Coordinates of C-alpha atoms in Angstrom, one line a residue:
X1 CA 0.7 -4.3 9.0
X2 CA 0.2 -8.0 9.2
X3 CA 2.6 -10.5 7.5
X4 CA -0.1 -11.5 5.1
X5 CA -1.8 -8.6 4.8
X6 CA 1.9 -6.7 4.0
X7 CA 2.2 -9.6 1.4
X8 CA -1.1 -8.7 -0.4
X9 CA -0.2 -5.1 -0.3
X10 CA 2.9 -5.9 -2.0
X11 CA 1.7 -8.3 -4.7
X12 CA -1.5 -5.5 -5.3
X13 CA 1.7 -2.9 -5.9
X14 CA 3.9 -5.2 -8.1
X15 CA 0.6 -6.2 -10.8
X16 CA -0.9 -2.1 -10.7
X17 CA 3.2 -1.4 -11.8
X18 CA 2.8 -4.0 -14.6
X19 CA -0.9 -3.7 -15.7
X20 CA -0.4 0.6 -15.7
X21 CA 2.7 0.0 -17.8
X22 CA 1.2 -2.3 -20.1
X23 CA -2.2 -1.5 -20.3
X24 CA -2.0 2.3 -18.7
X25 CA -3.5 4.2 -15.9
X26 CA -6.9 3.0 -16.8
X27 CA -6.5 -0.7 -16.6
X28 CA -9.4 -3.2 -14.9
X29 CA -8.8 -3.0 -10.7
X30 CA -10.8 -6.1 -10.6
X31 CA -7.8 -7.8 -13.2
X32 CA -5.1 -6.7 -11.2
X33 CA -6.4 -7.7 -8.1
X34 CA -7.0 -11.3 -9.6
X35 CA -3.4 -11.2 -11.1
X36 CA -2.4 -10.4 -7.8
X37 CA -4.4 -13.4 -6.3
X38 CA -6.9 -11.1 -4.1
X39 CA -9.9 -10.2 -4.0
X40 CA -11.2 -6.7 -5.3
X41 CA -12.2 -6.1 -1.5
X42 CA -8.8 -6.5 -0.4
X43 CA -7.5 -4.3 -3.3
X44 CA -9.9 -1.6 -2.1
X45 CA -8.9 -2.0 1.7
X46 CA -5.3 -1.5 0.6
X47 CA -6.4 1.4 -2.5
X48 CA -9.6 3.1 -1.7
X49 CA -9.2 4.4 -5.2
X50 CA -7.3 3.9 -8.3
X51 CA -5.3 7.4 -7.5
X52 CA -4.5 6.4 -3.7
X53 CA -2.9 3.1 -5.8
X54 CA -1.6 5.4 -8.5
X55 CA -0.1 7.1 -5.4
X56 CA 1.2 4.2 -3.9
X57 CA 3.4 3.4 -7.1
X58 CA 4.3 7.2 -7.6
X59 CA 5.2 8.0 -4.4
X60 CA 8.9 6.9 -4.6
X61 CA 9.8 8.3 -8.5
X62 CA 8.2 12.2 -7.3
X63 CA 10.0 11.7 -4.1
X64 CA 13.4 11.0 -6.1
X65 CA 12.7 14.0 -9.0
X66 CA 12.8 16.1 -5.5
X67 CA 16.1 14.9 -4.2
X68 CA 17.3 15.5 -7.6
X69 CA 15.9 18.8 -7.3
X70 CA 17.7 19.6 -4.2
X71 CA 21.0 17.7 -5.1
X72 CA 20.7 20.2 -8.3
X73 CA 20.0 23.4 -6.8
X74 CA 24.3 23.7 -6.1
X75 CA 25.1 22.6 -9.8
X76 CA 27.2 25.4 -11.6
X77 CA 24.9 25.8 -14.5
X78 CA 21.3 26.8 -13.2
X79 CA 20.0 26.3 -16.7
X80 CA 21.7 22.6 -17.7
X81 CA 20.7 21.6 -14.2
X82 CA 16.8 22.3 -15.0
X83 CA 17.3 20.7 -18.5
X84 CA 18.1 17.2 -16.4
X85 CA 15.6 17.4 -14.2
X86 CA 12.9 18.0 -17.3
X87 CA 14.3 15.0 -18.6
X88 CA 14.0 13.1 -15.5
X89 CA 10.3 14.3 -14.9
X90 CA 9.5 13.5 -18.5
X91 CA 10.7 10.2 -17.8
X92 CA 8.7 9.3 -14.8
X93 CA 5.8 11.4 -16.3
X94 CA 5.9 8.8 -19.5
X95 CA 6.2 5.6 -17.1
X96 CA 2.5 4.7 -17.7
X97 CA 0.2 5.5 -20.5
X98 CA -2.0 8.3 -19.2
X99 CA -0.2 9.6 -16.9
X100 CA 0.8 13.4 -18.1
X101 CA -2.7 14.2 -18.3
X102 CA -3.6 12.6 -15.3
X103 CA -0.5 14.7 -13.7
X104 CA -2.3 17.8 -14.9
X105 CA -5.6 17.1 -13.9
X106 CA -4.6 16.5 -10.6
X107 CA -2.4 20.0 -9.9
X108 CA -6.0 21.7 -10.5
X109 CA -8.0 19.4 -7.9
X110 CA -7.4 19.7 -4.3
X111 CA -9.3 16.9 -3.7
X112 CA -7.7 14.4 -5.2
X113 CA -5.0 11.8 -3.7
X114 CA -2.1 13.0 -6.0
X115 CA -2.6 16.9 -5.3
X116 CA 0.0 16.9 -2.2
X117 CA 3.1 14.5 -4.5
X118 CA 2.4 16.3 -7.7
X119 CA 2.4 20.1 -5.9
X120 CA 5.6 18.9 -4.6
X121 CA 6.8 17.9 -7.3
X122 CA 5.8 21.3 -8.9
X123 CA 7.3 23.5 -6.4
X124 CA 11.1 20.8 -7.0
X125 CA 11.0 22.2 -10.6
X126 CA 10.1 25.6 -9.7
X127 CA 12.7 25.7 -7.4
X128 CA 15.7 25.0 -10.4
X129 CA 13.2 27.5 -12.3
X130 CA 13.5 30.3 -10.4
X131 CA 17.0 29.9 -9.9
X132 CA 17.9 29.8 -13.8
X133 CA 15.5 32.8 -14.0
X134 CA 18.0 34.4 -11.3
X135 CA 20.7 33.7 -13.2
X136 CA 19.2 35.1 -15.9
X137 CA 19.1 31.9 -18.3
X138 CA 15.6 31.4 -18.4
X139 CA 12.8 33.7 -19.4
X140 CA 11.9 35.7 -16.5
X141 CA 8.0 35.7 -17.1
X142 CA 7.9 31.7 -16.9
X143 CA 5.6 30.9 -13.9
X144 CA 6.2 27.3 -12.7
X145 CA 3.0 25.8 -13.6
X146 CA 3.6 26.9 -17.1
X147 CA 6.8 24.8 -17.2
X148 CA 5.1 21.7 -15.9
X149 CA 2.6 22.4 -18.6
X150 CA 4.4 22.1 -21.2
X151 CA 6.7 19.6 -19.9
X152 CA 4.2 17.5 -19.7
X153 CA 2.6 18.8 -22.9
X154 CA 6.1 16.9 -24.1
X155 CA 5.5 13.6 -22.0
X156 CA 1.9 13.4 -23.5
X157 CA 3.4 14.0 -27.3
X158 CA 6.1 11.5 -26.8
X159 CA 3.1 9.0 -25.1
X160 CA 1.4 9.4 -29.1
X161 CA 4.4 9.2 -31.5
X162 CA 8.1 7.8 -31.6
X163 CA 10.5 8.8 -28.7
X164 CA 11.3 12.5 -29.3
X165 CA 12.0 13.5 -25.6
X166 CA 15.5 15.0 -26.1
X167 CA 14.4 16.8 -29.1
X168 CA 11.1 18.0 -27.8
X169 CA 13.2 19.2 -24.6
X170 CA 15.5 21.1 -26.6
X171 CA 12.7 23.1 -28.1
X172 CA 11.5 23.6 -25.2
X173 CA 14.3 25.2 -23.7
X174 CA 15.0 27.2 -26.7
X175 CA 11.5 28.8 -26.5
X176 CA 11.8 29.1 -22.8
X177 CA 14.9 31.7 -23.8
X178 CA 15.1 35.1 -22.4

């Protein structure tokens, strides 16, 4: 990529970051490319679409909840290390308004720009899943999807009300039981 062009690409990522935390997943491409002194042509050479810019900032965060997946998979307790990584997706889930349900949406369509990050993403949690259900810690019935579900059932809850993540995680778990 070109100096300039590099430079654009960079200023596009640092105002979607801002205007998505501020103003959510929905906010005006045509704003954030002005913020980002561009044009909306330049934004759309960059981000075809607002889920291949969506993408673009998401990329690193699912990238790190599956290092922490891996990293976790040797912890001693199968069950407390798929409690921290909840937390952690709930966390990245809840970085801009809009996002949990976009999350879901996209595990359901093939098509769409996020399918490949969020499946893998899926299949890091599934993997501390299984394990815990191996050890016999966690119900043995819970499919994978069903824990993203709901753990982003508890990113979109604590997008609506006060900060209740630890809480809403700790019911979780207890219902998620053998």
């Amino acid at each position: 990529m070109r100096a300039d062009a590099r430079r654009n690409y960079e200023r596009l990522l640092a105002e979607a970051e801002e205007s998505f935390r501020t103003r959510g997943i929905d906010a005006s491409l045509e704003d954030i490319a002005r913020n980002a002194g561009v044009g909306i042509g330049t934004l759309y050479r960059h981000f075809p679409t607002r889920e291949a810019l969506l993408e673009a900032l998401l990329h690193d965060r699912f990238a790190a909840l599956d290092e922490l997946s891996a990293g976790l998979l040797d912890a001693e307790s199968p069950r407390a290390a798929l409690i921290e990584w909840l937390r952690e997706f709930v966390k990245s889930s809840n970085r801009y308004q809009g996002l949990p349900a976009s999350v879901v949406a996209t595990l359901r369509n093939e098509q769409s720009r996020l399918y490949a990050s969020c499946h893998a993403m899926r299949e890091a949690g599934g993997r501390l899943l299984a394990r815990a259900q191996q050890a016999g810690t966690v119900r043995a019935d819970l499919e994978p999807d069903e824990l993203l579900l709901l753990t982003a059932s508890i990113s979109w809850a604590n997008e609506h009300g006060p900060d209740n993540v630890d809480r809403f995680i700790t019911l979780l778990v207890e219902g998620i039981n053998p």
